Amino acid sequence: MPPLLPIDLLLIAVAAWLLIGLAGLAAPGNLRYISKRLFPLGALVGLALGATALNFLGSGPQVAVLAIGLPDLPFHLRLDNLTAVFALLLGFASAGISVYAAGYFRKGQGTAPGLLCLEYHFFLASMLMVLMADDAYAFMVAWESMALSSFFLVTTDHKHAEIRSAGYLYLLIAHVGAIAILLSFGVMTSGTGDYSFANMREQHLSPFWASSAYLLALLGFGAKAGLVPVHVWLPEAHPAAPSPVSALMSGVMLKTAIYGLMRVSFDLLGSQPLWWWGVVAMAVGLVTALFGVLYSTVQSDMKRLLAYSSIENIGLLAVGIGLALLFRSYKMPVLAALALTAVLYHCLAHAGFKSLLFLCTGSVLHATKERSLGKLGGLIHPMPWVAWLALVGVIASTGLPPLSGFVSEWLLLQAFLFSPGLPHSWLNMVVPVSAAVVALVAALAGFAMVKFFGIIFLGQAREEALKDAHDAGPWERVGLVWLAGLSLALGVLPSTIISLIDAATRQLLGTGLADRMKENGWWMLAPISPERASYQPLIFLAVITASLLLGRQLVRRLYHGRVRRSPAWDCGYVFQGPRAQDTAEGFSQPIRRIFETLFRMQSHIPTIRDERPYYSVKVEDHFWHWLYLPLARLVTAFSHLVARLQGGRIAIYLLYSFVTLIFLLLVARP
Amino acid sequence: MTASIPLSAQLINLFASVILLLAFAMLAQRRMLPLINLFAYQGLALCMSTLVVAVTTGQHHLYWSAGLTLLLKALLLPWILHRLVRKLHVRFDVESLINIPTTMLVGIVLVMVSFNVALPISQLSSTVSRGTLGIALATVMLAFLMMITRTKAIPQVVGFLAMENGLFLAATSATYGMPMVVELGIALDVLVGAIILGVFFFQIRDQFDSLDIRHMEKLKDG
């Protein structure tokens, strides 16, 4: 028996996930068996997958043919370094999420646990198949299975009408995207009829067709990733889904779209890059990032806030891809490698911290039954585990050292700083502006995260019931600690990790950063040269930890050293309570005013004559009113025209057949 | 000129024209029971024409066809329809969407179209009865027209059955009938169709207190 290749191991992982899912159907109602046996097994498979992918990185590509599907049309599969990076992400992130899910699902939540288990593991397996597909047929089958299984996961709680409509919106946009992707593949075969990726790499398309394929892929994968303007499903579907599912969708599934975009633009269309492709991706990415972060700052629902923050991160990834495309088309491979490394790194980082944050909202939701920020507060006291682990996620998400988000955003900004080398004066003027926008986005993301953490965990409980909130259970803690550990590892070991993902950049661009970094030692990150910029995460970590401890000791020693709890705002006002704290709406008020034109707001401001004064503000998406509603109206109007044919009258239907018959008889005369 | 046409062909043409005449009569008939009787006569004429073809050509299975036609279309189906009409108490006049004279005019146009269309096909055919192909097509068209213009459910079924008569005529005239198995199958289909529609009549009447199919427009959504 030949030794098992890594690609075989990956296929075994797919099969194992499918089997675990089917095993869930054996006892669909037995929650204990499903959550305490099957989900941890799924997590082990994820861990094994991550380890296999980690082990594989740096090896040459492997291919396999799987004789399932249509006759004469088998699945072509391929494992290369780009796939391995994303399989690593899928494996390690899903391991944490599955362990968490083992403690999360409760009885009486819509879909039966067994069915949920099937959908969940089917979702994981189809994501892995997407990454491994090496022909358009296998890719689309896996892609659609992924969309369908995640649709059913989103609508787990299908008894609520708004959840069903969120699921419908998601499915609709997923299908628009899938059509665009299919068309893109069709263009890339350039009429040869061979849909394997190997054939697409061989084709030399004219600039027009190559650009069409690229733009279709950008639309199609953008619809799945959440690029503006096809982002509207994201803030609806993420709050609707159970938290582990949101974590999986945001942390992992969005990355499969990024993977697809990279596969098409760097690999399949790799031979003829045009410089403006990068500009388009950058422009879309910048708009998306700014849009996402602005909307995330004004949300009052904690999961919507995170969903918009995911849109922002996807925007940053698109900016990085655009920058890499730009550098590559001007034959600057080292800088392209820098930008691409930033993208891959940010994918890993985002998978870690965004899954962590979504899972934390899941724990909060379970403990309090409340998603609205306005009814939370002070949860750090009853829920210390969740609060401190959420803090790790929040810091990583804002891009502060020494955690993961900092490394990737720093690398991205480094790539921007080298852009004056571009031989194009117009671009040289625009790119610094883009860098400024990225910096603004990073700052606003910090604002949103301060709001997220501060309103939920700090201050005093805004409701009485919050005092009885329980902390996360043991399974949930393990999952959260694992993801927080990933964020920390990504933060403090950047050189090691970059030398691992270097294999993928090398595969796509022919060059990487690792050679340059070897001479600097593992503790120091200096992507181009230590003279220009370098970062020593461990020193940062040591300094921050030392100063924190020192500050704490100083406060203890020099100040009175006791913990006092007293009213926070005691200026003689009699009726004060926890409600006097700054609210979620109040906190983001400045942003809402500054960027007023970018939001569509409906607010109610009380007058002095109101019997029951209240303040409310509803922030809506402009795209919804400018793009989607007119489109929907157009479709409805057109459908009404078609519906006229369907009069519901038998005589009319008979007349149709009659006229058709006579017409055909007259037309088809010999 | 007349002498050159054999007697059998003349007979077949005679019966075919009787069928066409009956189709027009059905189109013009407003009352329910006479309509069913006309349908029975049409079945009888069809049976006779098939019999003539059978005698002339000596094709054995055509005797069977003729017998089946007589049994089913001249006796059994009219009897079922009679029973239905009695049970449902729907002896009243048939309403039509378009008035009768207009329908007749449209029918004449249809007959001309059918003959025009059937002419090149019947020239290809070498059978004794090829001249009736145009008549058969016209019968189908007229039955179809009846289905379109009537608002009550029973005339629609009669139209449907009459259409099948036309098809059968076309089959015998162009190709000496279909294979026995096909014919048996069709006969059974027609019978089952009539029975199912009979069941539907009761359902429709229970639902809408009437057999007027215009009520069914309410069934569409929105």
Short mmCIF file of C-alpha atoms in Angstrom, two decimals, chain B residues 34-220:
data_model
loop_
_atom_site.label_atom_id
_atom_site.label_comp_id
_atom_site.label_asym_id
_atom_site.label_seq_id
_atom_site.Cartn_x
_atom_site.Cartn_y
_atom_site.Cartn_z
CA PRO B 34 -78.43 17.23 -26.96
CA LEU B 35 -74.75 18.11 -26.93
CA ILE B 36 -73.94 14.73 -25.42
CA ASN B 37 -76.21 13.02 -27.95
CA LEU B 38 -74.41 14.77 -30.77
CA PHE B 39 -71.16 13.50 -29.33
CA ALA B 40 -72.59 9.98 -29.33
CA TYR B 41 -73.63 10.33 -33.00
CA GLN B 42 -70.16 11.51 -33.82
CA GLY B 43 -68.74 8.41 -32.16
CA LEU B 44 -71.14 6.30 -34.22
CA ALA B 45 -70.10 7.98 -37.47
CA LEU B 46 -66.48 7.48 -36.54
CA CYS B 47 -67.15 3.82 -35.91
CA MET B 48 -68.85 3.49 -39.31
CA SER B 49 -66.01 5.15 -41.17
CA THR B 50 -63.47 2.92 -39.44
CA LEU B 51 -65.57 -0.07 -40.36
CA VAL B 52 -65.60 0.93 -44.03
CA VAL B 53 -61.83 1.34 -43.98
CA ALA B 54 -61.56 -2.07 -42.32
CA VAL B 55 -63.76 -3.76 -44.93
CA THR B 56 -61.95 -2.13 -47.82
CA THR B 57 -58.44 -2.85 -46.66
CA GLY B 58 -59.07 -6.08 -44.77
CA GLN B 59 -57.02 -4.91 -41.81
CA HIS B 60 -58.14 -7.01 -38.88
CA HIS B 61 -57.27 -4.77 -36.05
CA LEU B 62 -59.43 -2.02 -37.53
CA TYR B 63 -62.49 -4.18 -36.75
CA TRP B 64 -61.41 -4.15 -33.17
CA SER B 65 -60.91 -0.41 -33.33
CA ALA B 66 -64.35 0.09 -34.74
CA GLY B 67 -65.90 -2.08 -32.05
CA LEU B 68 -64.01 -0.28 -29.34
CA THR B 69 -65.07 3.09 -30.71
CA LEU B 70 -68.68 2.02 -30.76
CA LEU B 71 -68.55 0.68 -27.26
CA LEU B 72 -66.64 3.52 -25.72
CA LYS B 73 -67.53 6.66 -27.62
CA ALA B 74 -71.01 5.93 -28.78
CA LEU B 75 -72.31 4.13 -25.71
CA LEU B 76 -70.22 4.18 -22.54
CA LEU B 77 -68.96 7.78 -22.43
CA PRO B 78 -72.31 9.34 -23.43
CA TRP B 79 -73.96 7.22 -20.78
CA ILE B 80 -71.44 8.40 -18.13
CA LEU B 81 -71.99 12.00 -19.21
CA HIS B 82 -75.75 11.60 -19.12
CA ARG B 83 -75.54 10.25 -15.63
CA LEU B 84 -73.28 13.11 -14.58
CA VAL B 85 -75.64 15.72 -15.95
CA ARG B 86 -78.56 14.12 -14.17
CA LYS B 87 -76.69 13.81 -10.90
CA LEU B 88 -75.33 17.31 -11.00
CA HIS B 89 -78.63 18.84 -12.15
CA VAL B 90 -77.04 20.89 -14.84
CA ARG B 91 -79.52 20.57 -17.68
CA PHE B 92 -79.60 24.30 -18.22
CA ASP B 93 -78.42 26.05 -21.31
CA VAL B 94 -74.77 26.25 -22.09
CA GLU B 95 -73.36 29.73 -21.94
CA SER B 96 -70.60 30.62 -24.31
CA LEU B 97 -68.07 33.39 -24.16
CA ILE B 98 -68.50 34.32 -27.80
CA ASN B 99 -71.93 34.24 -29.43
CA ILE B 100 -72.79 31.26 -31.62
CA PRO B 101 -72.79 32.90 -35.09
CA THR B 102 -69.34 34.34 -34.53
CA THR B 103 -68.14 30.96 -33.35
CA MET B 104 -69.49 29.38 -36.49
CA LEU B 105 -67.71 31.92 -38.67
CA VAL B 106 -64.46 31.30 -36.85
CA GLY B 107 -65.11 27.58 -37.32
CA ILE B 108 -65.43 28.01 -41.09
CA VAL B 109 -62.13 29.86 -41.21
CA LEU B 110 -60.57 27.06 -39.18
CA VAL B 111 -61.86 24.43 -41.61
CA MET B 112 -60.31 26.32 -44.50
CA VAL B 113 -57.02 26.61 -42.67
CA SER B 114 -57.09 22.92 -41.82
CA PHE B 115 -57.72 21.86 -45.40
CA ASN B 116 -55.01 24.14 -46.58
CA VAL B 117 -52.58 22.72 -44.06
CA ALA B 118 -53.56 19.10 -44.61
CA LEU B 119 -53.38 19.22 -48.40
CA PRO B 120 -49.64 18.65 -48.82
CA ILE B 121 -49.66 15.92 -46.18
CA SER B 122 -52.52 13.97 -47.74
CA GLN B 123 -50.77 14.07 -51.10
CA LEU B 124 -47.90 12.18 -49.52
CA SER B 125 -50.24 9.53 -48.17
CA SER B 126 -51.28 6.58 -50.30
CA THR B 127 -54.24 5.31 -48.30
CA VAL B 128 -57.82 5.02 -49.53
CA SER B 129 -59.01 7.49 -46.97
CA ARG B 130 -56.38 10.18 -47.41
CA GLY B 131 -58.90 12.84 -48.38
CA THR B 132 -60.31 12.87 -44.87
CA LEU B 133 -57.16 14.14 -43.26
CA GLY B 134 -58.25 17.75 -43.67
CA ILE B 135 -61.62 16.90 -42.15
CA ALA B 136 -59.95 15.20 -39.20
CA LEU B 137 -57.77 18.20 -38.55
CA ALA B 138 -60.79 20.49 -38.84
CA THR B 139 -62.66 18.34 -36.31
CA VAL B 140 -59.78 18.67 -33.87
CA MET B 141 -59.73 22.42 -34.37
CA LEU B 142 -63.47 22.80 -33.94
CA ALA B 143 -63.43 20.73 -30.76
CA PHE B 144 -60.62 22.88 -29.49
CA LEU B 145 -62.62 25.98 -30.32
CA MET B 146 -65.54 24.56 -28.39
CA MET B 147 -63.34 24.04 -25.35
CA ILE B 148 -62.21 27.64 -25.56
CA THR B 149 -65.61 29.23 -25.97
CA ARG B 150 -67.60 27.30 -23.37
CA THR B 151 -67.68 28.37 -19.76
CA LYS B 152 -69.16 25.26 -18.17
CA ALA B 153 -67.11 22.26 -17.28
CA ILE B 154 -69.10 19.53 -19.03
CA PRO B 155 -69.00 21.01 -22.54
CA GLN B 156 -65.27 21.33 -22.04
CA VAL B 157 -65.00 17.62 -21.41
CA VAL B 158 -67.17 16.92 -24.41
CA GLY B 159 -64.86 19.12 -26.44
CA PHE B 160 -61.90 17.21 -25.16
CA LEU B 161 -63.47 13.89 -26.12
CA ALA B 162 -64.50 15.21 -29.52
CA MET B 163 -60.92 16.28 -30.08
CA GLU B 164 -59.90 12.70 -29.49
CA ASN B 165 -62.46 11.64 -32.13
CA GLY B 166 -60.76 13.94 -34.59
CA LEU B 167 -57.38 12.50 -33.79
CA PHE B 168 -58.69 9.00 -34.23
CA LEU B 169 -60.11 9.92 -37.60
CA ALA B 170 -56.78 11.37 -38.61
CA ALA B 171 -55.04 8.19 -37.53
CA THR B 172 -57.32 5.91 -39.53
CA SER B 173 -57.36 8.12 -42.57
CA ALA B 174 -53.65 8.71 -42.84
CA THR B 175 -52.18 5.42 -41.70
CA TYR B 176 -55.01 2.88 -41.30
CA GLY B 177 -55.02 3.38 -37.62
CA MET B 178 -52.40 3.22 -34.96
CA PRO B 179 -51.08 -0.07 -33.62
CA MET B 180 -53.56 -1.87 -31.43
CA VAL B 181 -51.64 -1.30 -28.25
CA VAL B 182 -51.55 2.45 -28.77
CA GLU B 183 -55.22 2.53 -29.57
CA LEU B 184 -56.12 0.52 -26.49
CA GLY B 185 -53.97 2.80 -24.40
CA ILE B 186 -55.61 5.92 -25.76
CA ALA B 187 -59.07 4.48 -25.29
CA LEU B 188 -58.27 3.67 -21.69
CA ASP B 189 -56.79 7.14 -21.17
CA VAL B 190 -59.92 8.77 -22.47
CA LEU B 191 -62.09 6.64 -20.21
CA VAL B 192 -59.99 7.32 -17.16
CA GLY B 193 -59.82 11.00 -18.08
CA ALA B 194 -63.59 11.18 -18.27
CA ILE B 195 -63.97 9.48 -14.91
CA ILE B 196 -61.41 11.73 -13.21
CA LEU B 197 -63.03 14.80 -14.70
CA GLY B 198 -66.37 13.50 -13.41
CA VAL B 199 -64.89 13.40 -9.92
CA PHE B 200 -63.55 16.90 -10.42
CA PHE B 201 -67.00 18.12 -11.39
CA PHE B 202 -68.31 17.14 -8.00
CA GLN B 203 -65.37 18.80 -6.28
CA ILE B 204 -65.75 21.98 -8.31
CA ARG B 205 -69.44 22.11 -7.60
CA ASP B 206 -68.88 21.59 -3.88
CA GLN B 207 -66.33 24.35 -3.83
CA PHE B 208 -68.06 26.98 -5.93
CA ASP B 209 -71.72 25.88 -5.94
CA SER B 210 -71.55 25.97 -9.70
CA LEU B 211 -69.84 24.29 -12.60
CA ASP B 212 -68.88 27.58 -14.17
CA ILE B 213 -65.13 27.45 -14.66
CA ARG B 214 -64.89 31.22 -14.53
CA HIS B 215 -65.02 30.80 -10.77
CA MET B 216 -61.66 29.12 -10.93
CA GLU B 217 -60.00 32.43 -11.75
CA LYS B 218 -60.14 33.05 -8.02
CA LEU B 219 -57.64 30.26 -7.54
CA LYS B 220 -54.68 32.25 -8.74
#
